[in-house]
Coordinates of C-alpha atoms in Angstrom, one line a residue:
M1 CA 0.0 0.0 0.0
S2 CA 1.4 3.4 -1.0
L3 CA 2.3 5.9 1.7
F4 CA -0.1 8.3 0.0
S5 CA -3.1 6.0 -0.6
N6 CA -6.6 7.1 0.0
P7 CA -8.2 6.2 3.4
F8 CA -11.6 6.6 1.8
D9 CA -10.9 3.7 -0.6
P10 CA -12.8 0.6 0.5
G11 CA -10.1 -1.6 -0.9
S12 CA -7.4 -0.2 1.4
R13 CA -6.5 -1.6 4.7
L14 CA -5.8 0.4 7.8
A15 CA -3.7 -1.9 10.0
C16 CA -0.5 0.0 10.9
G17 CA 0.2 2.9 13.3
C18 CA -0.5 5.5 10.6
G19 CA -3.6 3.6 9.4
R20 CA -2.4 2.9 5.9
H21 CA -0.5 -0.4 5.8
A22 CA -1.1 -4.0 6.7
S23 CA 2.0 -4.1 8.9
R24 CA 4.7 -1.9 10.5
A25 CA 7.2 -3.4 8.0
E26 CA 5.1 -2.4 5.1
H27 CA 4.7 1.1 6.6
E28 CA 8.4 1.6 6.9
R29 CA 9.0 0.3 3.3
A30 CA 6.4 2.8 2.0
A31 CA 8.0 5.6 3.9
R32 CA 11.4 4.9 2.3
T33 CA 9.9 4.6 -1.2
A34 CA 7.2 7.3 -1.1
A35 CA 6.1 8.5 -4.5
P36 CA 8.3 11.5 -5.4
D37 CA 5.6 13.4 -7.1
A38 CA 3.2 13.4 -4.1
T39 CA 3.4 16.7 -2.4
L40 CA 3.9 17.2 1.3
A41 CA 0.5 18.8 1.7
H42 CA -1.2 15.7 0.2
A43 CA 0.7 13.4 2.5
A44 CA -0.3 15.5 5.5
D45 CA -3.9 15.6 4.5
N46 CA -3.9 11.8 4.2
A47 CA -2.4 11.4 7.6
V48 CA -5.2 13.4 9.2
E49 CA -7.9 11.6 7.2
N50 CA -6.4 8.2 8.2
A51 CA -6.3 9.1 11.9
V52 CA -9.9 10.2 11.8
M53 CA -11.1 7.1 10.0
R54 CA -9.3 4.9 12.4
A55 CA -11.0 6.7 15.3
L56 CA -14.4 6.4 13.8
F57 CA -14.0 2.8 12.6
P58 CA -11.7 0.9 15.0
Q59 CA -12.6 -2.3 13.1
D60 CA -11.3 -1.9 9.6
A61 CA -13.8 -4.3 8.1
L62 CA -16.6 -2.1 9.2
R63 CA -15.0 0.9 7.6
R64 CA -14.6 -0.9 4.3
R65 CA -18.3 -2.1 4.4
F66 CA -19.4 1.4 5.1
L67 CA -17.5 2.8 2.1
R68 CA -18.7 0.2 -0.2
A69 CA -22.3 0.9 0.8
V70 CA -22.3 4.7 0.5
G71 CA -19.4 5.5 -1.7
S72 CA -16.3 7.6 -0.9
G73 CA -17.8 10.9 -1.8
T74 CA -20.8 10.5 0.6
A75 CA -18.5 9.1 3.2
M76 CA -16.2 12.1 3.1
A77 CA -19.1 14.5 3.4
A78 CA -20.5 12.5 6.3
V79 CA -17.2 12.4 8.1
A80 CA -16.6 16.1 7.5
A81 CA -20.0 16.9 9.0
L82 CA -19.0 15.0 12.2
F83 CA -15.4 16.2 12.4
P84 CA -13.8 19.5 11.4
L85 CA -11.4 17.8 8.8
A86 CA -10.4 21.1 7.2
A87 CA -9.4 22.7 10.5
A88 CA -7.5 19.5 11.6
K89 CA -5.6 19.4 8.3
E90 CA -4.7 23.1 8.7
A91 CA -3.4 22.6 12.2
F92 CA -1.5 19.5 11.2
A93 CA 0.1 21.3 8.3
Q94 CA 1.2 24.2 10.5
S95 CA 3.0 21.9 13.0
T96 CA 6.5 21.1 12.1
G97 CA 9.3 19.1 13.7
P98 CA 12.9 20.1 14.2
L99 CA 14.8 21.5 11.3
E100 CA 16.8 18.8 9.5
K101 CA 19.4 21.4 8.5
R102 CA 19.9 25.0 9.7
K103 CA 22.9 26.2 7.6
L104 CA 21.8 26.6 4.0
K105 CA 23.2 28.1 0.8
V106 CA 20.7 29.9 -1.5
G107 CA 22.0 31.2 -4.9
F108 CA 20.8 34.4 -6.4
I109 CA 21.4 36.7 -9.3
P110 CA 21.8 40.4 -8.3
I111 CA 18.5 41.8 -9.7
T112 CA 15.4 43.2 -8.0
C113 CA 13.4 40.1 -9.0
A114 CA 15.2 38.4 -6.2
T115 CA 14.2 41.0 -3.6
P116 CA 12.4 38.6 -1.2
I117 CA 15.3 36.1 -1.2
I118 CA 17.9 38.8 -0.8
M119 CA 16.1 41.0 1.8
A120 CA 15.3 38.0 4.0
H121 CA 19.0 37.9 4.9
P122 CA 19.7 41.4 6.2
M123 CA 16.2 42.0 7.5
G124 CA 16.1 38.9 9.6
F125 CA 13.4 36.8 8.0
Y126 CA 15.6 33.7 7.8
G127 CA 16.8 34.0 11.3
K128 CA 13.2 34.3 12.5
Q129 CA 12.6 30.7 11.3
G130 CA 15.8 29.4 13.0
L131 CA 17.8 29.3 9.7
D132 CA 21.3 30.4 9.0
V133 CA 21.1 31.1 5.3
E134 CA 24.1 32.2 3.2
V135 CA 22.7 34.0 0.1
V136 CA 25.3 33.6 -2.6
K137 CA 25.7 36.1 -5.5
T138 CA 26.1 34.1 -8.7
A139 CA 27.3 35.2 -12.1
G140 CA 24.6 33.8 -14.4
W141 CA 21.6 31.5 -14.8
A142 CA 23.4 28.5 -16.2
L143 CA 25.7 28.6 -13.1
I144 CA 22.7 28.9 -10.8
R145 CA 21.1 25.9 -12.5
D146 CA 24.2 23.8 -12.4
K147 CA 25.1 24.6 -8.7
A148 CA 21.5 23.9 -7.7
M149 CA 21.3 20.6 -9.6
S150 CA 24.6 19.4 -8.1
G151 CA 23.4 20.2 -4.6
E152 CA 25.9 22.9 -3.9
Y153 CA 23.0 25.2 -3.4
D154 CA 20.1 24.0 -1.2
A155 CA 17.7 26.2 -3.0
A156 CA 17.9 29.0 -5.5
H157 CA 16.5 32.1 -7.1
M158 CA 15.5 31.0 -10.6
L159 CA 13.7 32.3 -13.6
S160 CA 10.2 30.9 -13.4
P161 CA 10.6 28.8 -16.6
M162 CA 13.7 27.1 -15.3
P163 CA 12.1 24.6 -12.9
L164 CA 9.9 23.5 -15.7
A165 CA 12.9 23.1 -18.1
I166 CA 14.9 21.2 -15.5
S167 CA 12.0 18.8 -14.8
L168 CA 11.6 18.2 -18.5
G169 CA 15.4 17.9 -19.2
A170 CA 15.3 20.9 -21.6
G171 CA 18.6 22.7 -21.8
A172 CA 20.1 20.5 -19.0
S173 CA 22.2 17.3 -19.1
R174 CA 19.4 15.3 -17.7
P175 CA 15.8 15.8 -16.3
Q176 CA 15.6 16.2 -12.6
P177 CA 12.3 16.6 -10.6
W178 CA 12.2 20.3 -9.6
T179 CA 9.7 22.5 -7.8
M180 CA 8.7 26.1 -7.8
P181 CA 6.8 26.8 -4.5
A182 CA 6.7 30.6 -4.8
V183 CA 6.9 33.3 -7.4
E184 CA 9.4 36.0 -6.4
N185 CA 8.1 38.9 -8.4
I186 CA 5.5 39.9 -10.9
N187 CA 6.2 42.5 -13.6
G188 CA 9.5 44.2 -13.0
Q189 CA 11.1 44.0 -16.5
A190 CA 11.4 46.3 -19.4
I191 CA 12.5 46.6 -23.0
T192 CA 15.4 49.1 -23.1
L193 CA 17.0 50.4 -26.3
A194 CA 20.3 52.2 -26.9
M195 CA 20.0 56.0 -27.0
K196 CA 20.8 56.0 -30.8
H197 CA 17.4 54.4 -31.3
K198 CA 15.2 57.0 -29.5
N199 CA 13.5 57.8 -32.8
R200 CA 12.9 54.2 -33.8
R201 CA 10.1 53.3 -31.4
D202 CA 8.1 51.2 -33.9
P203 CA 9.0 47.5 -33.5
K204 CA 8.3 47.0 -37.2
D205 CA 11.5 49.0 -37.8
W206 CA 13.7 46.8 -35.7
K207 CA 14.8 44.2 -38.3
G208 CA 18.5 43.6 -37.9
F209 CA 18.5 44.6 -34.2
K210 CA 20.6 42.6 -31.8
F211 CA 18.8 42.0 -28.5
A212 CA 19.9 40.4 -25.2
V213 CA 17.9 38.4 -22.7
P214 CA 19.2 36.9 -19.5
F215 CA 18.7 33.3 -20.4
D216 CA 17.0 31.1 -23.1
Y217 CA 14.6 29.7 -20.5
S218 CA 13.3 33.0 -19.2
M219 CA 10.1 35.1 -19.3
H220 CA 12.3 37.8 -20.8
N221 CA 13.0 35.6 -23.9
Y222 CA 9.3 34.6 -24.2
L223 CA 7.9 38.1 -23.7
L224 CA 10.4 39.6 -26.1
R225 CA 9.7 37.0 -28.8
Y226 CA 5.9 37.4 -28.2
Y227 CA 6.2 41.2 -28.5
L228 CA 8.3 41.1 -31.7
A229 CA 6.1 38.4 -33.3
E230 CA 2.9 40.4 -32.6
H231 CA 4.5 43.3 -34.6
G232 CA 5.4 41.0 -37.5
I233 CA 9.0 40.5 -36.6
D234 CA 10.3 36.8 -36.6
P235 CA 12.6 36.6 -33.6
D236 CA 14.6 33.8 -35.2
T237 CA 15.2 35.4 -38.6
D238 CA 14.6 39.1 -38.5
V239 CA 16.6 39.9 -35.3
Q240 CA 19.3 38.3 -33.2
I241 CA 18.6 37.3 -29.6
R242 CA 21.5 36.3 -27.4
S243 CA 21.8 35.3 -23.7
V244 CA 23.8 37.8 -21.6
P245 CA 24.0 37.7 -17.8
P246 CA 22.2 40.7 -16.3
P247 CA 25.2 42.3 -14.7
E248 CA 26.9 42.5 -18.2
M249 CA 24.0 44.0 -20.1
V250 CA 24.6 47.7 -19.6
A251 CA 28.2 47.3 -20.6
N252 CA 27.2 45.5 -23.8
L253 CA 24.8 48.3 -24.6
R254 CA 27.4 50.9 -23.9
A255 CA 29.9 49.1 -26.2
D256 CA 27.3 48.9 -29.0
N257 CA 27.4 45.1 -29.0
I258 CA 23.6 45.1 -28.7
D259 CA 20.8 47.4 -29.7
G260 CA 18.6 46.7 -26.7
F261 CA 17.4 44.1 -24.2
L262 CA 14.4 42.8 -22.4
A263 CA 16.0 42.6 -19.0
P264 CA 15.2 42.4 -15.3
D265 CA 15.7 45.5 -13.2
P266 CA 17.7 47.3 -12.0
V267 CA 19.4 46.7 -15.3
N268 CA 17.0 48.9 -17.3
Q269 CA 17.1 51.7 -14.7
R270 CA 20.9 51.5 -14.6
A271 CA 21.1 52.0 -18.3
V272 CA 19.1 55.2 -17.9
Y273 CA 21.2 56.3 -14.9
D274 CA 24.4 55.8 -17.0
G275 CA 22.8 57.7 -19.9
V276 CA 23.3 54.8 -22.4
G277 CA 19.7 53.7 -22.9
F278 CA 16.0 54.5 -22.5
I279 CA 13.1 52.5 -21.4
H280 CA 10.9 51.7 -24.4
T281 CA 8.2 49.9 -22.5
L282 CA 7.7 48.1 -19.2
S283 CA 6.9 44.4 -19.4
K284 CA 3.6 45.0 -17.5
A285 CA 2.4 46.7 -20.7
I286 CA 2.9 43.3 -22.5
W287 CA 1.3 41.2 -19.8
D288 CA 0.3 42.9 -16.6
G289 CA 0.9 40.6 -13.6
H290 CA 3.2 38.2 -15.4
P291 CA 5.5 36.1 -13.2
C292 CA 9.2 36.5 -13.6
C293 CA 11.6 35.0 -11.0
A294 CA 10.9 32.3 -8.4
F295 CA 12.1 30.5 -5.3
S296 CA 13.0 27.0 -6.4
A297 CA 14.3 23.8 -4.9
S298 CA 14.7 20.2 -6.0
R299 CA 12.0 17.7 -5.3
E300 CA 14.5 15.7 -3.3
F301 CA 15.1 18.7 -1.0
V302 CA 11.4 19.3 -0.5
T303 CA 10.7 15.7 0.4
S304 CA 13.9 14.7 2.3
Q305 CA 14.0 17.9 4.5
P306 CA 10.4 18.9 4.8
N307 CA 10.7 21.0 8.0
T308 CA 13.7 22.9 6.7
Y309 CA 11.9 23.4 3.4
Q310 CA 8.8 24.7 5.1
A311 CA 10.8 27.1 7.3
L312 CA 12.7 28.4 4.2
L313 CA 9.6 28.9 2.2
K314 CA 7.8 30.6 5.1
A315 CA 10.7 33.0 5.5
I316 CA 10.6 33.9 1.8
I317 CA 6.8 34.3 1.7
E318 CA 6.9 36.5 4.8
A319 CA 9.5 38.6 3.1
T320 CA 7.3 38.8 0.0
A321 CA 4.4 40.0 2.1
Y322 CA 6.6 42.7 3.6
A323 CA 7.9 43.7 0.2
R324 CA 4.4 44.0 -1.2
A325 CA 3.6 47.0 0.9
P326 CA 4.6 50.2 -1.0
A327 CA 5.5 51.9 2.4
H328 CA 8.4 49.5 2.8
R329 CA 10.0 49.8 -0.6
K330 CA 12.6 52.6 0.2
E331 CA 13.7 50.7 3.3
I332 CA 14.1 47.5 1.2
A333 CA 16.0 49.4 -1.5
S334 CA 18.5 50.6 1.1
A335 CA 18.9 47.1 2.5
I336 CA 19.6 45.3 -0.9
A337 CA 21.4 48.0 -2.9
T338 CA 24.7 47.3 -1.0
P339 CA 27.8 45.8 -2.7
N340 CA 27.2 42.3 -1.3
Y341 CA 23.7 42.2 -2.8
L342 CA 22.8 44.3 -5.9
N343 CA 25.8 46.7 -5.9
Q344 CA 23.7 49.5 -7.3
P345 CA 23.1 53.2 -6.3
V346 CA 20.2 53.4 -3.9
T347 CA 18.4 55.8 -6.2
V348 CA 18.4 53.3 -9.0
V349 CA 16.9 50.6 -6.8
E350 CA 14.4 53.0 -5.3
Q351 CA 13.1 54.1 -8.8
V352 CA 12.4 50.4 -9.6
L353 CA 10.8 49.5 -6.3
T354 CA 8.7 52.7 -5.9
G355 CA 7.7 52.9 -9.6
T356 CA 8.6 56.6 -9.9
Y357 CA 11.4 56.7 -12.4
A358 CA 13.2 58.5 -15.2
D359 CA 12.7 56.9 -18.6
G360 CA 15.9 58.2 -20.2
L361 CA 14.0 60.5 -22.6
G362 CA 13.6 63.4 -20.2
N363 CA 10.4 62.1 -18.5
V364 CA 9.7 61.2 -14.9
L365 CA 6.9 58.5 -14.9
S366 CA 4.9 56.9 -12.2
A367 CA 4.0 53.2 -12.4
P368 CA 3.4 51.9 -8.8
E369 CA 3.1 48.4 -10.1
R370 CA 6.3 48.5 -12.2
I371 CA 7.3 45.6 -10.0
D372 CA 5.2 43.8 -7.4
F373 CA 5.5 40.8 -5.2
D374 CA 2.9 38.0 -5.2
P375 CA 4.1 34.5 -4.3
M376 CA 1.2 32.5 -5.9
P377 CA 2.5 30.0 -8.4
W378 CA -0.5 29.7 -10.6
G379 CA -0.7 26.6 -12.7
S380 CA -1.9 28.6 -15.7
F381 CA 1.4 30.5 -15.6
A382 CA 3.2 27.2 -16.0
V383 CA 1.0 26.1 -18.8
W384 CA 1.5 29.4 -20.7
I385 CA 5.3 29.1 -20.3
L386 CA 5.1 25.5 -21.6
T387 CA 3.2 26.7 -24.7
Q388 CA 6.0 29.2 -25.4
M389 CA 8.7 26.6 -24.9
K390 CA 7.0 24.5 -27.4
R391 CA 6.2 27.4 -29.7
W392 CA 9.9 28.2 -30.1
G393 CA 11.2 24.6 -30.4
Q394 CA 12.7 24.2 -26.9
I395 CA 10.5 21.2 -26.2
K396 CA 8.9 18.8 -28.7
G397 CA 6.3 16.2 -28.9
E398 CA 3.3 15.6 -26.6
V399 CA 3.3 17.6 -23.4
D400 CA 1.0 16.8 -20.5
Y401 CA 0.6 20.5 -19.6
Q402 CA -1.5 20.2 -16.5
K403 CA 0.5 17.3 -15.0
V404 CA 3.8 19.2 -15.4
A405 CA 2.3 22.4 -14.0
N406 CA 0.9 20.6 -11.0
E407 CA 4.1 18.8 -10.2
V408 CA 6.4 21.8 -10.5
F409 CA 4.3 24.8 -9.4
L410 CA 3.4 23.9 -5.8
A411 CA 0.4 26.1 -5.2
T412 CA -0.9 24.3 -2.1
D413 CA 2.1 25.2 0.0
A414 CA 2.0 28.8 -1.1
L415 CA -1.7 29.2 -0.3
R416 CA -1.2 28.0 3.3
L417 CA 1.9 30.1 4.0
M418 CA 0.3 33.2 2.4
R419 CA -2.4 33.1 5.0
E420 CA 0.2 32.8 7.8
A421 CA 2.1 35.8 6.4
G422 CA -0.9 38.0 6.4
L423 CA -1.5 37.9 2.6
T424 CA -5.0 37.2 1.2
P425 CA -4.9 34.0 -0.7
P426 CA -6.9 33.9 -4.0
A427 CA -10.4 32.6 -3.7
E428 CA -10.6 31.3 -7.2
S429 CA -8.8 28.1 -8.3
A430 CA -7.5 29.4 -11.6
K431 CA -5.9 32.5 -12.9
T432 CA -7.1 34.0 -16.2
F433 CA -5.1 36.6 -18.0
S434 CA -4.3 38.1 -21.4
V435 CA -1.0 38.8 -23.2
M436 CA -1.1 41.8 -25.5
G437 CA -4.8 41.7 -25.4
K438 CA -5.1 38.0 -26.4
P439 CA -6.8 35.9 -23.7
F440 CA -5.2 32.7 -22.6
D441 CA -7.2 29.6 -21.8
A442 CA -5.0 27.1 -19.9
S443 CA -7.4 24.3 -20.7
Q444 CA -6.7 24.7 -24.4
P445 CA -2.9 25.0 -24.7
E446 CA -2.6 23.3 -28.1
A447 CA -5.3 25.5 -29.6
Y448 CA -3.5 28.6 -28.2
L449 CA -0.2 27.4 -29.7
A450 CA -1.7 26.7 -33.1
S451 CA -3.2 30.3 -33.2
F452 CA 0.2 31.9 -33.7
K453 CA 1.3 32.6 -37.2
I454 CA 5.0 32.9 -36.2
R455 CA 6.1 29.8 -34.5
R456 CA 8.6 26.9 -34.9
T457 CA 6.1 24.1 -34.5

């Protein structure tokens, strides 16, 4: 009997201490070989349900006869009417044992997308959870991926498409089950062009341009490609798109190696600050509320060190809740602008986080949601990303979009910890959105993919 089997299944036997196995030996075997794709929340829920069913039906044969007679759905409703299952599950989920590991390494790229992961260090959010976290500044995304996959980092700041790519083996030496329990930021990117192009604002005039994005598996790459294609520019034949680490983008723009980039901040604002570029458009104008970066960890870390994982995720979600308040943004800017984190002038980081900024063309603009912080890892976000990975030939063949989304984007953990952090979890079960005015239906990914004239599939 699997460790994660259903106690409302009349065919299961509840004969061990946890109520799921025929013997203690079978229980221990199941614990050692638990299905890797079963989430911790699912396991915890089953533990509560099993305990309740054992209390109500001390004789397992009676439980099984009852289930066969009324069906599992009716049985669950009846039990819930007698016992507050939801409250019990919530209480059980909030209880954790001792941390399996206190000293952790978390890799990050020095950009404002990593704000919750970075600020949790100087502002004490990790320490509050009993963790001693070293946040490690890293040169580029390929290095982040490789160090995380090798176990050198316990967890990492990643671009939101990266956990999907790693799980599918796209762009990596081998597939490895990976998770994304929380989005780090929404919005927070921009298309920036070299000053020499200030009179070439129409994307239809950009044929021959050389653009930079931070990584092939990034929202920046997909949003730039989407934006270009919607203006009739084929991103693979009409322009060049190359991967450049964010800390090197402004230097490449200054050296005239590239004409522009779709980059994370504070790169865009630093180009304006240095007088080498102007902000053509914020990414929120392409897709308002889009995810960008994420907190990520291997499935092995999540399942083998559950208490440490929960403490780390809680620290980051609490930091996210703090960062979401506009009143805290200047304080956060001062904390993360320092050389060991972003290594940027405070005024550059403030302009990004507050949304009051110079655009490089003589204007001071206000966009309070230029960057925001919302940890919810919506499954529909993952499905959209997968459609774009397939659109541009990064993944091929049949894709089980919903299965991959559910296994990688761990929404259940985020919802519970959002409540604890004082955030209001979403009431709906699905997130709908539009990209450049085109609605996305996560239940019809292949139809969405087929609707694009410019694509590689």
